[in-house]
Amino acid sequence: MNPGLPALAALLCASASWAGWPEVPSPRNAKVEQIGEQVRLNGVPVRMQRVLSDDKPKAVIQFYREALGARRAEEKLPDGLLFAQGRGDYFVTVRVKVLGPSFTETLVSVSDARGAENAANRPLGFPVPAGTQVLSDMESTDAGKVSRQLVLMNNHSINANVVSITKALQERGYEPQSGDTQNLESGRVLMFGGANREARLVVIRRDGASNVVLTTVQMP
C-alpha cells in the first residue's frame, strides 16, 4: 500500500452522486444522509455522505469491495476498514465503521484533487495566535447557512487564546454571550452571537498544549 495513503485518507475521511463527480453506490435498504450541499476540508472541495446499514459488517465490506473494483487500496482499522481509490481528477475514500453485529456506519467522500493544488498555500482568512497549528478546517454551506469549524493547537495559555480569538470574532460582528460562558477544570467554553451569526469557542489545556475548536455559523 502507498505509505502516504492512511494520512491522506484520514484527512479526507469519507462520496456522492452529484453531477460530474464519481458515484459510489450504497447497499440496498441503507439510510443515506448527505453532509452539506457544499463542503471544503482544508480548502479542498469534498462531497460527503453518511450511510447507515443493518446488514452484517462482512456483507457491507464486501459490497464496497465489489463496488470499487480491483483497483482500490485497503487499510484495516480497529473498528472497521478504510478503502481509497483514485478516479481521474478525484480521490474517493470509504470508511466502514462497525457499530454492532448487524449495524454499520459508512462515511463516503469524494474530493476534487484539482482543488487540492489551489488550496495548498491559501490564506486561512482568520487571524490565529502566533505559532498555531491548524489541524482541520471544515467549511460547509447548507440551505444558505454557512458553517466553519477550525481545530487548532498551540502552546499559548487558555486565557491568551480566549483573548486573541474573542478580539478577532468581535472584529467580525460576534459578541460574547456572558451567560453562556462555562469554566471547565482544564478549559473554557464561550458562546457568541450577532446579526444572523453565532459562534462557539472551546479551549482545552492538556499536556502542556492548548487545543482550540472554533465553530462559526452565518445564517442568510
PDB file of N, CA, C and O in Angstrom, residues 167-196:
ATOM      1  N   LYS A 167     -11.172  38.739  20.320  1.00  0.00           N
ATOM      2  CA  LYS A 167     -10.929  40.006  19.619  1.00  0.00           C
ATOM      3  C   LYS A 167     -11.201  39.852  18.113  1.00  0.00           C
ATOM      4  O   LYS A 167     -11.851  40.704  17.498  1.00  0.00           O
ATOM      5  N   ALA A 168     -10.705  38.745  17.536  1.00  0.00           N
ATOM      6  CA  ALA A 168     -10.910  38.509  16.103  1.00  0.00           C
ATOM      7  C   ALA A 168     -12.388  38.322  15.776  1.00  0.00           C
ATOM      8  O   ALA A 168     -12.881  38.809  14.754  1.00  0.00           O
ATOM      9  N   LEU A 169     -13.121  37.641  16.650  1.00  0.00           N
ATOM     10  CA  LEU A 169     -14.552  37.437  16.430  1.00  0.00           C
ATOM     11  C   LEU A 169     -15.315  38.749  16.535  1.00  0.00           C
ATOM     12  O   LEU A 169     -16.223  39.026  15.736  1.00  0.00           O
ATOM     13  N   GLN A 170     -14.966  39.571  17.528  1.00  0.00           N
ATOM     14  CA  GLN A 170     -15.653  40.855  17.696  1.00  0.00           C
ATOM     15  C   GLN A 170     -15.440  41.752  16.478  1.00  0.00           C
ATOM     16  O   GLN A 170     -16.352  42.480  16.072  1.00  0.00           O
ATOM     17  N   GLU A 171     -14.260  41.683  15.867  1.00  0.00           N
ATOM     18  CA  GLU A 171     -14.000  42.473  14.659  1.00  0.00           C
ATOM     19  C   GLU A 171     -14.876  42.006  13.497  1.00  0.00           C
ATOM     20  O   GLU A 171     -15.050  42.737  12.521  1.00  0.00           O
ATOM     21  N   ARG A 172     -15.432  40.801  13.623  1.00  0.00           N
ATOM     22  CA  ARG A 172     -16.287  40.235  12.571  1.00  0.00           C
ATOM     23  C   ARG A 172     -17.764  40.230  12.956  1.00  0.00           C
ATOM     24  O   ARG A 172     -18.576  39.556  12.329  1.00  0.00           O
ATOM     25  N   GLY A 173     -18.102  40.982  13.995  1.00  0.00           N
ATOM     26  CA  GLY A 173     -19.505  41.153  14.360  1.00  0.00           C
ATOM     27  C   GLY A 173     -20.063  40.152  15.340  1.00  0.00           C
ATOM     28  O   GLY A 173     -21.282  40.100  15.554  1.00  0.00           O
ATOM     29  N   TYR A 174     -19.196  39.350  15.981  1.00  0.00           N
ATOM     30  CA  TYR A 174     -19.649  38.405  17.001  1.00  0.00           C
ATOM     31  C   TYR A 174     -19.416  39.005  18.392  1.00  0.00           C
ATOM     32  O   TYR A 174     -18.351  39.558  18.653  1.00  0.00           O
ATOM     33  N   GLU A 175     -20.400  38.901  19.258  1.00  0.00           N
ATOM     34  CA  GLU A 175     -20.271  39.440  20.610  1.00  0.00           C
ATOM     35  C   GLU A 175     -20.418  38.320  21.639  1.00  0.00           C
ATOM     36  O   GLU A 175     -21.283  37.451  21.493  1.00  0.00           O
ATOM     37  N   PRO A 176     -19.582  38.323  22.689  1.00  0.00           N
ATOM     38  CA  PRO A 176     -19.672  37.275  23.715  1.00  0.00           C
ATOM     39  C   PRO A 176     -21.030  37.282  24.406  1.00  0.00           C
ATOM     40  O   PRO A 176     -21.588  38.344  24.696  1.00  0.00           O
ATOM     41  N   GLN A 177     -21.563  36.099  24.644  1.00  0.00           N
ATOM     42  CA  GLN A 177     -22.804  35.933  25.393  1.00  0.00           C
ATOM     43  C   GLN A 177     -22.415  35.536  26.813  1.00  0.00           C
ATOM     44  O   GLN A 177     -22.150  34.368  27.087  1.00  0.00           O
ATOM     45  N   SER A 178     -22.330  36.508  27.697  1.00  0.00           N
ATOM     46  CA  SER A 178     -21.742  36.300  29.024  1.00  0.00           C
ATOM     47  C   SER A 178     -22.409  35.172  29.805  1.00  0.00           C
ATOM     48  O   SER A 178     -21.759  34.414  30.516  1.00  0.00           O
ATOM     49  N   GLY A 179     -23.706  35.037  29.676  1.00  0.00           N
ATOM     50  CA  GLY A 179     -24.402  33.999  30.447  1.00  0.00           C
ATOM     51  C   GLY A 179     -24.117  32.598  29.983  1.00  0.00           C
ATOM     52  O   GLY A 179     -24.419  31.634  30.675  1.00  0.00           O
ATOM     53  N   ASP A 180     -23.506  32.455  28.796  1.00  0.00           N
ATOM     54  CA  ASP A 180     -23.254  31.126  28.241  1.00  0.00           C
ATOM     55  C   ASP A 180     -21.818  30.666  28.416  1.00  0.00           C
ATOM     56  O   ASP A 180     -21.438  29.613  27.926  1.00  0.00           O
ATOM     57  N   THR A 181     -20.998  31.435  29.127  1.00  0.00           N
ATOM     58  CA  THR A 181     -19.605  31.040  29.341  1.00  0.00           C
ATOM     59  C   THR A 181     -19.518  29.940  30.395  1.00  0.00           C
ATOM     60  O   THR A 181     -20.153  30.018  31.442  1.00  0.00           O
ATOM     61  N   GLN A 182     -18.717  28.914  30.084  1.00  0.00           N
ATOM     62  CA  GLN A 182     -18.507  27.821  31.036  1.00  0.00           C
ATOM     63  C   GLN A 182     -17.023  27.725  31.359  1.00  0.00           C
ATOM     64  O   GLN A 182     -16.184  27.702  30.469  1.00  0.00           O
ATOM     65  N   ASN A 183     -16.706  27.681  32.655  1.00  0.00           N
ATOM     66  CA  ASN A 183     -15.328  27.488  33.093  1.00  0.00           C
ATOM     67  C   ASN A 183     -15.150  26.033  33.490  1.00  0.00           C
ATOM     68  O   ASN A 183     -15.717  25.569  34.474  1.00  0.00           O
ATOM     69  N   LEU A 184     -14.376  25.296  32.699  1.00  0.00           N
ATOM     70  CA  LEU A 184     -14.127  23.895  32.980  1.00  0.00           C
ATOM     71  C   LEU A 184     -12.866  23.757  33.824  1.00  0.00           C
ATOM     72  O   LEU A 184     -12.102  24.704  33.994  1.00  0.00           O
ATOM     73  N   GLU A 185     -12.629  22.559  34.321  1.00  0.00           N
ATOM     74  CA  GLU A 185     -11.448  22.326  35.147  1.00  0.00           C
ATOM     75  C   GLU A 185     -10.168  22.606  34.364  1.00  0.00           C
ATOM     76  O   GLU A 185      -9.194  23.125  34.909  1.00  0.00           O
ATOM     77  N   SER A 186     -10.166  22.265  33.080  1.00  0.00           N
ATOM     78  CA  SER A 186      -8.962  22.459  32.283  1.00  0.00           C
ATOM     79  C   SER A 186      -9.240  23.249  31.011  1.00  0.00           C
ATOM     80  O   SER A 186      -8.545  23.105  30.010  1.00  0.00           O
ATOM     81  N   GLY A 187     -10.273  24.102  31.037  1.00  0.00           N
ATOM     82  CA  GLY A 187     -10.562  24.860  29.833  1.00  0.00           C
ATOM     83  C   GLY A 187     -11.762  25.773  29.972  1.00  0.00           C
ATOM     84  O   GLY A 187     -12.309  25.951  31.064  1.00  0.00           O
ATOM     85  N   ARG A 188     -12.168  26.353  28.855  1.00  0.00           N
ATOM     86  CA  ARG A 188     -13.322  27.258  28.843  1.00  0.00           C
ATOM     87  C   ARG A 188     -14.142  27.046  27.579  1.00  0.00           C
ATOM     88  O   ARG A 188     -13.608  26.666  26.529  1.00  0.00           O
ATOM     89  N   VAL A 189     -15.438  27.308  27.696  1.00  0.00           N
ATOM     90  CA  VAL A 189     -16.354  27.265  26.561  1.00  0.00           C
ATOM     91  C   VAL A 189     -17.069  28.608  26.510  1.00  0.00           C
ATOM     92  O   VAL A 189     -17.648  29.041  27.499  1.00  0.00           O
ATOM     93  N   LEU A 190     -17.032  29.286  25.370  1.00  0.00           N
ATOM     94  CA  LEU A 190     -17.676  30.586  25.224  1.00  0.00           C
ATOM     95  C   LEU A 190     -18.608  30.568  24.019  1.00  0.00           C
ATOM     96  O   LEU A 190     -18.296  29.975  22.983  1.00  0.00           O
ATOM     97  N   MET A 191     -19.744  31.226  24.162  1.00  0.00           N
ATOM     98  CA  MET A 191     -20.711  31.365  23.084  1.00  0.00           C
ATOM     99  C   MET A 191     -20.751  32.812  22.634  1.00  0.00           C
ATOM    100  O   MET A 191     -20.609  33.744  23.445  1.00  0.00           O
ATOM    101  N   PHE A 192     -20.961  33.031  21.333  1.00  0.00           N
ATOM    102  CA  PHE A 192     -21.021  34.364  20.754  1.00  0.00           C
ATOM    103  C   PHE A 192     -22.272  34.479  19.890  1.00  0.00           C
ATOM    104  O   PHE A 192     -22.751  33.489  19.322  1.00  0.00           O
ATOM    105  N   GLY A 193     -22.800  35.686  19.810  1.00  0.00           N
ATOM    106  CA  GLY A 193     -23.966  35.943  18.967  1.00  0.00           C
ATOM    107  C   GLY A 193     -23.769  37.222  18.177  1.00  0.00           C
ATOM    108  O   GLY A 193     -22.791  37.945  18.361  1.00  0.00           O
ATOM    109  N   GLY A 194     -24.693  37.501  17.296  1.00  0.00           N
ATOM    110  CA  GLY A 194     -24.616  38.698  16.478  1.00  0.00           C
ATOM    111  C   GLY A 194     -25.720  38.674  15.446  1.00  0.00           C
ATOM    112  O   GLY A 194     -26.600  37.805  15.485  1.00  0.00           O
ATOM    113  N   ALA A 195     -25.690  39.604  14.523  1.00  0.00           N
ATOM    114  CA  ALA A 195     -26.717  39.691  13.483  1.00  0.00           C
ATOM    115  C   ALA A 195     -26.578  38.508  12.529  1.00  0.00           C
ATOM    116  O   ALA A 195     -25.615  38.429  11.770  1.00  0.00           O
ATOM    117  N   ASN A 196     -27.536  37.586  12.605  1.00  0.00           N
ATOM    118  CA  ASN A 196     -27.542  36.400  11.740  1.00  0.00           C
ATOM    119  C   ASN A 196     -26.266  35.577  11.853  1.00  0.00           C
ATOM    120  O   ASN A 196     -25.804  34.979  10.874  1.00  0.00           O
TER     121      ASN A 196
END
